[in-house]
Amino acid sequence: MRMGETADIIVVGGGIGGCMAALAAAKAGRKVVLTEETDWLGGQLTSQAVPPDEHPWIESFGCTRSYREFRERVRRYYRDHYPLTGEARGNPALNPGNGWVSRLCHEPRVALRVLEDMMAPYVSSGQIAIRYHCRPVGVRMNGEFAESVDVRCEKTGRILTLQGRYYIDATECGDVLPLAGVEYVTGAEARSETGEPHAPPTADPLDIQPITHVFAVDCIEGGDFTIERPEQYEFWRSFVPGYSRDPLFGWKIPNASKTDEMRTISFMPDGIDPMPLWTYRRIIDASLFEPGFYRSDITLINWSHNDYLLGPIYDVSETERQTHLEGARQLSLSLVYWLQTEAPRPDGGRGYPGIRLRGDVLGTADGLAKRPYIRESRRIKAVRTVTEHDVSRELRGSEGIRRYEDSVGVGSYHLDVHPTVRTNRTFYIPSVPYEIPLGALLPIRVENVLPGCKNIGTTQVANGCYRLHPAEWNIGEAVGYLAAYAVQHGVTPRAVRDSPEHLRSYLNLIRAAGIETHWPEDLKF
């Protein structure tokens, strides 16, 4: 049975970028339909269980006003609802998990609650309609314009036809792009195409960054929560990745500063290693709460150990896709079992049976996140493509930050590419803070299908820094306002960029909404 809905703007994908695109468009007075494959909005922050990766200036500037509001709402939620110690409650820079990956490590459920609260007025008014458990299955095109998109409700099997003026692809893998015939690239471009020093000699569209099926655990002293031996455990416990001579499961991990080397890291805090794996993505530091409230810290496991290296999950057959999705799940369950039974301890023993999967923290029965973490998407062939030359600290040299007249946002992060699934290429390249050119948000041909997250016009190398949480938030927000502006003024997004008058008006709109479009001229980095 086929049903239909109409709105000004259709946003497909309810991750960070999709939520912000919908929210921005609604704030601009447009009616939006937003679809999401799971029952949780928020993508990386929630259903993929990845605390925000951020830059050093995030507490003061370098993000949108709404992103800063989100961060403060997360802290306020803990202050209002959790039994914090007096010292923790009074800390304006409260970090509930004290994880060292971020200044704000928090539970996925809290991020979900905050995002839902931010969107609630517009959902209540009918400006945003959210359709859960829906994934795109078809797009009807008329030349360079999309006329409708079909999504299938996974629970009922029904097809919902959505019609709007603009369509924003905010899916984690850029799933609308092939359906709409939008030109795109995947995986690694050749050095001859981009001129990038870190691009390989030959292009490989399937040499994509790994997915990671994150899971949450605590550790109860004296407990035994050992899970059933996973089906693929023997394979994964002896698996040696292409970048190492040692098995994947062990305390040797890639050295971020010298990715051709391995380094030894501790698991639990030992008073010697200042950054052990346990506290890396810890989301609850029990010491910040009233004594006895938590029996243990809670941490998220998103390590090199559960980066899935055997193949990509898009632009392959459905059978292969499902094989890799299950493989990533088996890898993470195998890592749990290894930690519980065989992981070497400093005292000479083996295993930590007190490690307990916390599916309740992630809204699942098996303890794993609802969806794997996706680092790399299909990427549009754009009016302007960002490359390594635009962001590498070494290549920019004395020129510093690459500034764009059409910049719609800012961000900063290393060019961080995890070992790719075919060649295991990996690097962590120092970068300069970057801007987000509007041209990278515009497909070269199709007029009313826009990218809304990490599927913008970047190379694989540049994607390594444009894929993080604040940047995806900024991209979604800028695209939402762009689509709303195009509807209001009866112009295409391409015409907005091409017209000095419209570009100025649009940039004034997003700046008034709290989007920073340039870094300070005197920024020290």
Short mmCIF file of C-alpha atoms in Angstrom, two decimals:
data_model
loop_
_atom_site.label_atom_id
_atom_site.label_comp_id
_atom_site.label_asym_id
_atom_site.label_seq_id
_atom_site.Cartn_x
_atom_site.Cartn_y
_atom_site.Cartn_z
CA MET A 1 0.00 0.00 0.00
CA ARG A 2 1.32 3.43 -0.99
CA MET A 3 0.65 6.54 1.04
CA GLY A 4 1.79 10.13 0.55
CA GLU A 5 2.76 13.32 2.35
CA THR A 6 3.79 16.76 1.19
CA ALA A 7 5.93 19.49 2.76
CA ASP A 8 8.15 22.34 1.66
CA ILE A 9 11.29 20.36 2.47
CA ILE A 10 11.89 16.62 2.81
CA VAL A 11 14.83 15.60 4.99
CA VAL A 12 15.82 11.95 4.62
CA GLY A 13 17.89 10.79 7.58
CA GLY A 14 17.50 11.83 11.21
CA GLY A 15 21.14 12.01 12.26
CA ILE A 16 22.85 15.17 13.48
CA GLY A 17 22.76 16.90 10.09
CA GLY A 18 19.20 15.83 9.35
CA CYS A 19 17.86 17.05 12.68
CA MET A 20 19.56 20.41 12.25
CA ALA A 21 18.40 20.78 8.66
CA ALA A 22 14.83 20.13 9.74
CA LEU A 23 15.10 22.44 12.73
CA ALA A 24 16.64 25.29 10.71
CA ALA A 25 14.03 25.02 7.97
CA ALA A 26 11.23 25.02 10.55
CA LYS A 27 12.70 28.06 12.29
CA ALA A 28 12.66 29.76 8.88
CA GLY A 29 8.94 29.08 8.59
CA ARG A 30 8.98 26.02 6.33
CA LYS A 31 7.06 22.77 6.79
CA VAL A 32 9.32 19.70 6.95
CA VAL A 33 8.98 15.92 6.86
CA LEU A 34 11.97 14.20 8.51
CA THR A 35 12.56 10.46 8.20
CA GLU A 36 14.76 8.25 10.38
CA GLU A 37 15.69 4.55 10.03
CA THR A 38 15.72 3.79 13.78
CA ASP A 39 13.54 4.93 16.67
CA TRP A 40 16.21 7.41 17.86
CA LEU A 41 17.08 10.74 16.28
CA GLY A 42 20.65 11.97 16.52
CA GLY A 43 22.88 9.60 14.54
CA GLN A 44 26.47 9.80 15.78
CA LEU A 45 25.41 11.29 19.12
CA THR A 46 22.74 8.70 19.91
CA SER A 47 22.03 5.62 17.79
CA GLN A 48 25.74 5.28 16.88
CA ALA A 49 26.90 6.09 20.44
CA VAL A 50 29.82 8.41 19.70
CA PRO A 51 30.45 11.37 22.07
CA PRO A 52 31.30 14.59 20.22
CA ASP A 53 34.78 14.97 18.77
CA GLU A 54 35.56 18.68 19.00
CA HIS A 55 38.28 21.31 18.60
CA PRO A 56 40.15 23.24 21.34
CA TRP A 57 38.06 26.44 21.10
CA ILE A 58 34.63 24.80 21.26
CA GLU A 59 33.71 26.28 24.67
CA SER A 60 34.07 29.84 23.34
CA PHE A 61 33.62 29.93 19.57
CA GLY A 62 33.98 27.92 16.40
CA CYS A 63 30.50 26.38 16.26
CA THR A 64 26.92 27.44 15.66
CA ARG A 65 24.83 29.03 18.41
CA SER A 66 22.45 26.07 18.40
CA TYR A 67 25.32 23.61 18.83
CA ARG A 68 26.53 25.57 21.84
CA GLU A 69 22.95 25.53 23.14
CA PHE A 70 22.89 21.75 22.75
CA ARG A 71 26.09 21.40 24.77
CA GLU A 72 24.78 23.61 27.57
CA ARG A 73 21.44 21.78 27.61
CA VAL A 74 23.30 18.48 28.07
CA ARG A 75 25.12 19.89 31.08
CA ARG A 76 21.92 21.39 32.46
CA TYR A 77 20.17 18.04 32.10
CA TYR A 78 22.73 16.40 34.37
CA ARG A 79 22.53 19.26 36.87
CA ASP A 80 18.72 19.16 36.93
CA HIS A 81 18.19 15.40 37.04
CA TYR A 82 21.29 13.63 38.38
CA PRO A 83 22.75 13.48 41.92
CA LEU A 84 26.04 15.21 41.13
CA THR A 85 28.53 16.07 43.82
CA GLY A 86 28.60 19.71 44.81
CA GLU A 87 31.91 20.25 43.06
CA ALA A 88 30.70 18.65 39.83
CA ARG A 89 27.41 20.57 39.91
CA GLY A 90 29.25 23.85 40.26
CA ASN A 91 31.67 23.17 37.43
CA PRO A 92 30.59 25.31 34.44
CA ALA A 93 32.58 22.98 32.14
CA LEU A 94 30.97 19.80 33.52
CA ASN A 95 32.07 16.69 31.61
CA PRO A 96 29.85 13.88 32.97
CA GLY A 97 32.17 11.11 31.81
CA ASN A 98 35.51 12.90 32.06
CA GLY A 99 36.43 11.05 28.90
CA TRP A 100 39.60 12.36 27.35
CA VAL A 101 38.28 12.27 23.78
CA SER A 102 36.05 15.29 24.41
CA ARG A 103 35.22 18.08 26.85
CA LEU A 104 31.67 16.73 26.89
CA CYS A 105 31.34 12.94 27.14
CA HIS A 106 27.73 12.07 27.94
CA GLU A 107 25.16 9.32 27.59
CA PRO A 108 23.49 8.86 24.20
CA ARG A 109 20.08 8.92 25.89
CA VAL A 110 20.74 12.41 27.25
CA ALA A 111 21.71 13.64 23.79
CA LEU A 112 18.49 12.11 22.46
CA ARG A 113 16.41 13.85 25.11
CA VAL A 114 18.04 17.21 24.44
CA LEU A 115 17.61 16.94 20.67
CA GLU A 116 13.96 15.98 21.06
CA ASP A 117 13.42 18.91 23.40
CA MET A 118 15.03 21.33 20.94
CA MET A 119 12.71 20.12 18.18
CA ALA A 120 9.59 19.68 20.33
CA PRO A 121 7.94 23.09 19.66
CA TYR A 122 8.13 22.57 15.91
CA VAL A 123 6.88 19.00 16.12
CA SER A 124 4.00 20.17 18.32
CA SER A 125 3.07 22.96 15.88
CA GLY A 126 3.12 20.56 12.93
CA GLN A 127 6.02 22.25 11.17
CA ILE A 128 8.15 19.12 11.56
CA ALA A 129 6.63 15.67 11.03
CA ILE A 130 8.94 12.79 11.95
CA ARG A 131 8.56 9.37 10.38
CA TYR A 132 10.57 6.67 12.16
CA HIS A 133 11.75 3.29 10.85
CA CYS A 134 11.80 4.59 7.27
CA ARG A 135 14.57 4.21 4.69
CA PRO A 136 14.70 5.60 1.13
CA VAL A 137 13.98 3.15 -1.69
CA GLY A 138 13.31 5.35 -4.73
CA VAL A 139 13.33 8.86 -6.17
CA ARG A 140 11.27 10.14 -9.07
CA MET A 141 13.24 12.58 -11.19
CA ASN A 142 12.30 15.05 -13.90
CA GLY A 143 15.51 16.22 -15.50
CA GLU A 144 17.62 18.00 -12.88
CA PHE A 145 14.79 18.10 -10.35
CA ALA A 146 13.51 15.48 -7.93
CA GLU A 147 9.70 15.27 -7.81
CA SER A 148 9.28 12.79 -4.95
CA VAL A 149 11.12 10.30 -2.79
CA ASP A 150 9.78 6.94 -1.67
CA VAL A 151 10.62 5.57 1.76
CA ARG A 152 9.70 2.16 3.09
CA CYS A 153 8.45 1.73 6.63
CA GLU A 154 10.43 -1.24 7.91
CA LYS A 155 7.75 -2.16 10.45
CA THR A 156 4.77 -2.26 8.07
CA GLY A 157 6.39 -2.66 4.67
CA ARG A 158 4.34 0.25 3.35
CA ILE A 159 5.77 2.75 0.90
CA LEU A 160 5.40 6.43 1.79
CA THR A 161 5.79 8.88 -1.10
CA LEU A 162 7.11 12.24 0.06
CA GLN A 163 6.81 15.33 -2.11
CA GLY A 164 8.51 18.66 -1.49
CA ARG A 165 10.29 21.55 -3.13
CA TYR A 166 13.69 20.47 -1.81
CA TYR A 167 15.13 17.15 -0.68
CA ILE A 168 18.01 16.91 1.77
CA ASP A 169 20.00 13.68 1.91
CA ALA A 170 21.10 13.39 5.53
CA THR A 171 21.41 9.61 5.55
CA GLU A 172 24.59 8.23 7.04
CA CYS A 173 25.78 6.73 3.74
CA GLY A 174 24.31 9.21 1.24
CA ASP A 175 21.63 6.71 0.23
CA VAL A 176 19.46 9.19 -1.68
CA LEU A 177 22.28 10.18 -4.05
CA PRO A 178 22.27 7.04 -6.26
CA LEU A 179 18.46 6.89 -6.20
CA ALA A 180 18.28 10.45 -7.52
CA GLY A 181 21.10 10.05 -10.03
CA VAL A 182 23.22 12.65 -8.23
CA GLU A 183 26.83 12.33 -9.33
CA TYR A 184 28.99 11.17 -6.43
CA VAL A 185 32.26 9.52 -5.47
CA THR A 186 33.15 6.93 -2.87
CA GLY A 187 36.35 5.70 -1.32
CA ALA A 188 39.75 6.84 -2.48
CA GLU A 189 40.39 9.23 -5.34
CA ALA A 190 43.62 8.90 -7.31
CA ARG A 191 46.49 11.29 -6.66
CA SER A 192 46.35 12.26 -10.35
CA GLU A 193 42.74 13.44 -9.84
CA THR A 194 43.23 15.54 -6.71
CA GLY A 195 46.95 16.23 -6.50
CA GLU A 196 46.82 15.27 -2.82
CA PRO A 197 50.03 13.85 -1.33
CA HIS A 198 48.06 11.36 0.76
CA ALA A 199 45.80 10.14 -2.04
CA PRO A 200 46.83 6.74 -3.44
CA PRO A 201 48.29 6.37 -6.94
CA THR A 202 45.14 4.57 -8.11
CA ALA A 203 41.51 5.33 -7.26
CA ASP A 204 39.54 2.67 -5.42
CA PRO A 205 35.85 3.49 -4.85
CA LEU A 206 35.48 0.63 -2.36
CA ASP A 207 38.52 1.50 -0.22
CA ILE A 208 36.36 3.17 2.40
CA GLN A 209 36.96 3.93 6.07
CA PRO A 210 35.79 1.20 8.47
CA ILE A 211 32.52 1.15 10.33
CA THR A 212 32.56 0.49 14.08
CA HIS A 213 29.77 -1.12 16.09
CA VAL A 214 30.11 0.72 19.39
CA PHE A 215 29.00 -0.81 22.69
CA ALA A 216 28.61 0.37 26.28
CA VAL A 217 30.00 -1.39 29.36
CA ASP A 218 30.56 -0.94 33.05
CA CYS A 219 32.77 -3.13 35.25
CA ILE A 220 31.43 -4.62 38.48
CA GLU A 221 34.09 -5.86 40.86
CA GLY A 222 33.53 -9.51 41.75
CA GLY A 223 30.86 -9.94 39.09
CA ASP A 224 30.77 -12.38 36.20
CA PHE A 225 28.80 -11.19 33.18
CA THR A 226 30.57 -13.25 30.55
CA ILE A 227 28.48 -13.45 27.39
CA GLU A 228 27.99 -16.52 25.24
CA ARG A 229 30.97 -17.19 23.01
CA PRO A 230 30.28 -15.28 19.75
CA GLU A 231 29.96 -17.29 16.55
CA GLN A 232 32.98 -15.61 14.89
CA TYR A 233 35.16 -15.39 17.99
CA GLU A 234 37.94 -17.71 16.80
CA PHE A 235 38.33 -15.71 13.61
CA TRP A 236 38.51 -12.33 15.32
CA ARG A 237 40.76 -13.35 18.23
CA SER A 238 43.46 -14.38 15.74
CA PHE A 239 42.82 -11.69 13.11
CA VAL A 240 45.92 -9.62 12.22
CA PRO A 241 45.10 -6.30 10.48
CA GLY A 242 47.15 -5.23 7.50
CA TYR A 243 48.72 -2.31 9.37
CA SER A 244 50.19 -4.49 12.14
CA ARG A 245 52.15 -7.68 12.84
CA ASP A 246 50.15 -8.29 16.00
CA PRO A 247 46.62 -9.64 16.46
CA LEU A 248 43.87 -7.01 16.53
CA PHE A 249 42.92 -8.00 20.10
CA GLY A 250 45.74 -6.84 22.33
CA TRP A 251 47.09 -3.73 23.98
CA LYS A 252 48.98 -2.49 20.93
CA ILE A 253 47.17 0.14 18.88
CA PRO A 254 48.14 2.42 15.95
CA ASN A 255 50.22 5.43 16.95
CA ALA A 256 48.20 8.51 15.93
CA SER A 257 51.29 10.66 15.43
CA LYS A 258 53.15 7.95 13.48
CA THR A 259 50.52 5.78 11.86
CA ASP A 260 53.10 3.31 10.52
CA GLU A 261 53.99 2.42 14.12
CA MET A 262 52.17 0.70 16.97
CA ARG A 263 52.18 1.74 20.61
CA THR A 264 51.22 -0.04 23.81
CA ILE A 265 48.34 1.36 25.84
CA SER A 266 46.84 0.37 29.18
CA PHE A 267 43.22 -0.69 29.58
CA MET A 268 42.24 0.28 33.11
CA PRO A 269 43.63 3.36 34.91
CA ASP A 270 46.97 2.42 36.44
CA GLY A 271 48.27 5.79 37.65
CA ILE A 272 51.00 5.70 35.00
CA ASP A 273 49.29 5.94 31.60
CA PRO A 274 47.40 9.27 31.65
CA MET A 275 45.07 8.18 28.85
CA PRO A 276 44.00 4.53 29.26
CA LEU A 277 41.37 3.02 27.00
CA TRP A 278 38.80 2.78 29.81
CA THR A 279 38.59 6.56 30.19
CA TYR A 280 38.94 7.31 26.45
CA ARG A 281 35.20 7.48 25.73
CA ARG A 282 33.93 7.19 29.29
CA ILE A 283 30.43 8.71 29.55
CA ILE A 284 29.84 8.33 33.30
CA ASP A 285 32.60 9.06 35.79
CA ALA A 286 31.14 7.58 38.97
CA SER A 287 33.24 9.91 41.15
CA LEU A 288 31.23 12.93 39.91
CA PHE A 289 28.03 11.58 41.43
CA GLU A 290 26.92 10.99 45.01
CA PRO A 291 28.84 8.10 46.59
CA GLY A 292 27.27 4.76 45.75
CA PHE A 293 24.91 6.08 43.09
CA TYR A 294 26.86 4.29 40.35
CA ARG A 295 28.49 0.93 41.02
CA SER A 296 30.97 1.64 38.25
CA ASP A 297 31.95 4.07 35.55
CA ILE A 298 30.27 3.54 32.20
CA THR A 299 32.34 3.72 29.03
CA LEU A 300 31.77 3.36 25.31
CA ILE A 301 34.05 1.03 23.36
CA ASN A 302 34.97 2.62 20.04
CA TRP A 303 38.58 1.60 19.57
CA SER A 304 40.81 0.44 16.74
CA HIS A 305 39.99 -3.04 18.06
CA ASN A 306 36.43 -2.91 16.70
CA ASP A 307 37.06 -0.99 13.49
CA TYR A 308 35.65 -3.41 10.88
CA LEU A 309 38.21 -3.86 8.07
CA LEU A 310 36.73 -6.52 5.80
CA GLY A 311 34.59 -4.46 3.44
CA PRO A 312 32.19 -1.55 2.82
CA ILE A 313 28.42 -1.49 3.40
CA TYR A 314 27.36 0.57 0.38
CA ASP A 315 27.75 0.28 -3.37
CA VAL A 316 27.91 -3.49 -2.89
CA SER A 317 25.22 -6.17 -3.16
CA GLU A 318 22.66 -6.47 -0.39
CA THR A 319 24.10 -9.87 0.50
CA GLU A 320 27.57 -8.40 0.92
CA ARG A 321 26.18 -5.43 2.85
CA GLN A 322 24.45 -7.73 5.32
CA THR A 323 27.58 -9.87 5.62
CA HIS A 324 29.65 -6.85 6.63
CA LEU A 325 27.01 -5.46 8.99
CA GLU A 326 26.86 -8.81 10.78
CA GLY A 327 30.65 -9.07 10.67
CA ALA A 328 30.99 -5.70 12.44
CA ARG A 329 28.50 -6.84 15.05
CA GLN A 330 30.35 -10.13 15.57
CA LEU A 331 33.66 -8.26 15.85
CA SER A 332 32.33 -6.10 18.68
CA LEU A 333 30.75 -9.04 20.51
CA SER A 334 34.02 -10.94 20.12
CA LEU A 335 35.89 -7.99 21.63
CA VAL A 336 33.52 -8.06 24.61
CA TYR A 337 34.13 -11.78 25.09
CA TRP A 338 37.92 -11.34 24.78
CA LEU A 339 37.89 -8.54 27.35
CA GLN A 340 35.89 -10.74 29.73
CA THR A 341 37.92 -13.93 29.27
CA GLU A 342 41.35 -13.47 27.73
CA ALA A 343 42.53 -9.86 27.92
CA PRO A 344 45.92 -9.73 29.69
CA ARG A 345 45.80 -8.05 33.11
CA PRO A 346 48.71 -6.26 34.81
CA ASP A 347 48.65 -8.87 37.60
CA GLY A 348 49.40 -11.63 35.10
CA GLY A 349 45.86 -12.93 34.99
CA ARG A 350 43.47 -13.07 32.08
CA GLY A 351 40.11 -11.44 31.52
CA TYR A 352 37.77 -9.04 33.28
CA PRO A 353 34.55 -11.03 33.87
CA GLY A 354 33.05 -8.05 35.70
CA ILE A 355 32.70 -6.18 32.41
CA ARG A 356 28.98 -5.93 31.75
CA LEU A 357 27.25 -4.92 28.53
CA ARG A 358 24.88 -2.00 29.12
CA GLY A 359 22.27 -2.23 26.42
CA ASP A 360 19.95 -0.16 28.59
CA VAL A 361 22.30 2.79 28.03
CA LEU A 362 21.94 2.39 24.25
CA GLY A 363 18.30 1.31 24.01
CA THR A 364 19.11 -2.20 22.77
CA ALA A 365 18.81 -5.76 24.02
CA ASP A 366 22.25 -6.95 22.90
CA GLY A 367 24.32 -4.11 24.39
CA LEU A 368 25.50 -2.77 21.05
CA ALA A 369 24.52 0.58 19.56
CA LYS A 370 21.43 0.63 17.37
CA ARG A 371 23.55 1.30 14.29
CA PRO A 372 27.28 1.11 13.49
CA TYR A 373 29.28 4.31 13.46
CA ILE A 374 29.73 5.51 9.86
CA ARG A 375 32.85 7.61 9.23
CA GLU A 376 32.63 7.99 5.49
CA SER A 377 29.68 8.48 3.16
CA ARG A 378 29.08 8.74 -0.55
CA ARG A 379 30.18 12.29 -1.40
CA ILE A 380 28.60 14.51 -4.03
CA LYS A 381 30.53 15.72 -7.02
CA ALA A 382 30.24 19.35 -6.05
CA VAL A 383 30.54 22.79 -7.54
CA ARG A 384 33.57 23.09 -5.27
CA THR A 385 35.43 20.12 -3.79
CA VAL A 386 37.52 20.56 -0.66
CA THR A 387 40.88 18.77 -0.81
CA GLU A 388 43.89 18.11 1.40
CA HIS A 389 45.44 21.29 -0.02
CA ASP A 390 42.70 23.35 1.62
CA VAL A 391 43.18 22.03 5.16
CA SER A 392 46.59 20.42 5.66
CA ARG A 393 48.79 22.46 7.99
CA GLU A 394 51.89 21.51 6.03
CA LEU A 395 50.39 22.34 2.64
CA ARG A 396 48.75 25.59 3.77
CA GLY A 397 51.97 26.76 5.41
CA SER A 398 52.13 30.51 5.95
CA GLU A 399 48.83 31.00 4.09
CA GLY A 400 47.00 29.62 7.11
CA ILE A 401 43.24 29.21 7.04
CA ARG A 402 41.64 28.87 3.61
CA ARG A 403 38.89 31.49 3.60
CA TYR A 404 35.89 31.43 1.29
CA GLU A 405 33.59 34.29 0.33
CA ASP A 406 30.69 31.83 0.36
CA SER A 407 31.63 30.16 3.67
CA VAL A 408 28.62 28.84 5.59
CA GLY A 409 30.44 27.62 8.68
CA VAL A 410 33.65 26.63 10.40
CA GLY A 411 35.29 23.60 11.95
CA SER A 412 38.60 22.15 13.01
CA TYR A 413 40.00 18.66 13.42
CA HIS A 414 42.94 16.60 12.23
CA LEU A 415 42.68 14.87 8.87
CA ASP A 416 41.81 11.63 10.61
CA VAL A 417 41.36 8.65 8.30
CA HIS A 418 41.02 5.24 9.96
CA PRO A 419 42.49 2.17 8.19
CA THR A 420 40.55 1.74 4.97
CA VAL A 421 38.93 -1.60 4.27
CA ARG A 422 40.98 -2.69 1.24
CA THR A 423 44.46 -1.19 1.59
CA ASN A 424 44.39 -0.30 5.33
CA ARG A 425 45.69 3.20 4.49
CA THR A 426 45.55 5.36 7.60
CA PHE A 427 46.78 8.79 8.61
CA TYR A 428 46.31 11.55 11.17
CA ILE A 429 47.51 14.73 9.50
CA PRO A 430 47.82 18.05 11.35
CA SER A 431 45.39 20.56 9.89
CA VAL A 432 44.49 24.23 10.03
CA PRO A 433 41.00 25.31 11.11
CA TYR A 434 38.72 25.22 8.09
CA GLU A 435 35.68 26.90 6.61
CA ILE A 436 32.76 25.24 4.82
CA PRO A 437 32.26 26.66 1.31
CA LEU A 438 28.69 26.80 0.03
CA GLY A 439 29.96 25.37 -3.25
CA ALA A 440 30.74 22.08 -1.47
CA LEU A 441 27.01 21.77 -0.64
CA LEU A 442 25.87 22.07 -4.27
CA PRO A 443 25.79 19.09 -6.66
CA ILE A 444 27.25 19.78 -10.10
CA ARG A 445 23.95 19.10 -11.88
CA VAL A 446 20.88 18.20 -9.80
CA GLU A 447 19.17 21.34 -8.50
CA ASN A 448 16.92 20.39 -5.57
CA VAL A 449 18.68 17.46 -3.87
CA LEU A 450 21.21 18.70 -1.32
CA PRO A 451 23.67 16.93 1.01
CA GLY A 452 22.99 17.35 4.71
CA CYS A 453 25.89 15.73 6.56
CA LYS A 454 29.27 14.19 5.64
CA ASN A 455 28.16 13.61 2.03
CA ILE A 456 29.27 17.09 0.91
CA GLY A 457 31.94 17.77 -1.71
CA THR A 458 35.16 16.69 -0.04
CA THR A 459 37.81 14.19 -1.03
CA GLN A 460 38.34 11.12 1.12
CA VAL A 461 41.35 12.80 2.72
CA ALA A 462 39.50 16.06 3.49
CA ASN A 463 36.50 14.10 4.75
CA GLY A 464 38.75 13.06 7.63
CA CYS A 465 38.20 16.44 9.31
CA TYR A 466 34.81 17.51 7.89
CA ARG A 467 33.02 14.42 9.25
CA LEU A 468 32.96 15.33 12.96
CA HIS A 469 29.94 16.27 15.07
CA PRO A 470 30.13 20.11 15.14
CA ALA A 471 30.82 20.22 11.39
CA GLU A 472 27.94 17.88 10.53
CA TRP A 473 25.67 19.97 12.78
CA ASN A 474 26.81 23.14 10.97
CA ILE A 475 26.36 21.58 7.53
CA GLY A 476 22.82 20.41 8.30
CA GLU A 477 21.84 23.76 9.75
CA ALA A 478 23.28 25.73 6.82
CA VAL A 479 21.55 23.46 4.28
CA GLY A 480 18.23 23.72 6.12
CA TYR A 481 18.36 27.50 5.96
CA LEU A 482 19.51 27.33 2.33
CA ALA A 483 16.52 25.22 1.27
CA ALA A 484 14.17 27.47 3.23
CA TYR A 485 15.68 30.57 1.61
CA ALA A 486 15.34 29.02 -1.85
CA VAL A 487 11.65 28.25 -1.23
CA GLN A 488 10.92 31.72 0.11
CA HIS A 489 12.64 33.57 -2.75
CA GLY A 490 11.80 31.20 -5.58
CA VAL A 491 15.41 30.63 -6.56
CA THR A 492 17.61 27.56 -6.70
CA PRO A 493 20.48 27.05 -4.23
CA ARG A 494 22.88 27.38 -7.17
CA ALA A 495 21.37 30.79 -7.97
CA VAL A 496 21.83 31.82 -4.34
CA ARG A 497 25.57 31.25 -4.66
CA ASP A 498 25.80 32.80 -8.12
CA SER A 499 23.94 36.00 -7.23
CA PRO A 500 25.91 38.47 -5.07
CA GLU A 501 22.63 39.89 -3.76
CA HIS A 502 21.12 36.54 -2.81
CA LEU A 503 24.40 35.24 -1.39
CA ARG A 504 24.73 38.31 0.82
CA SER A 505 21.12 38.00 1.96
CA TYR A 506 21.45 34.27 2.70
CA LEU A 507 24.73 34.71 4.59
CA ASN A 508 23.15 37.50 6.65
CA LEU A 509 20.29 35.12 7.45
CA ILE A 510 22.51 32.34 8.77
CA ARG A 511 24.77 34.73 10.66
CA ALA A 512 21.73 36.21 12.39
CA ALA A 513 20.75 32.63 13.28
CA GLY A 514 24.10 32.18 15.04
CA ILE A 515 26.17 30.42 12.40
CA GLU A 516 29.80 31.56 12.44
CA THR A 517 30.98 31.76 8.85
CA HIS A 518 34.63 32.73 9.42
CA TRP A 519 37.34 32.12 11.99
CA PRO A 520 38.72 35.20 13.79
CA GLU A 521 41.50 36.88 11.83
CA ASP A 522 43.81 36.74 14.86
CA LEU A 523 43.19 33.08 15.70
CA LYS A 524 46.29 31.36 17.08
CA PHE A 525 46.64 27.70 16.17
#
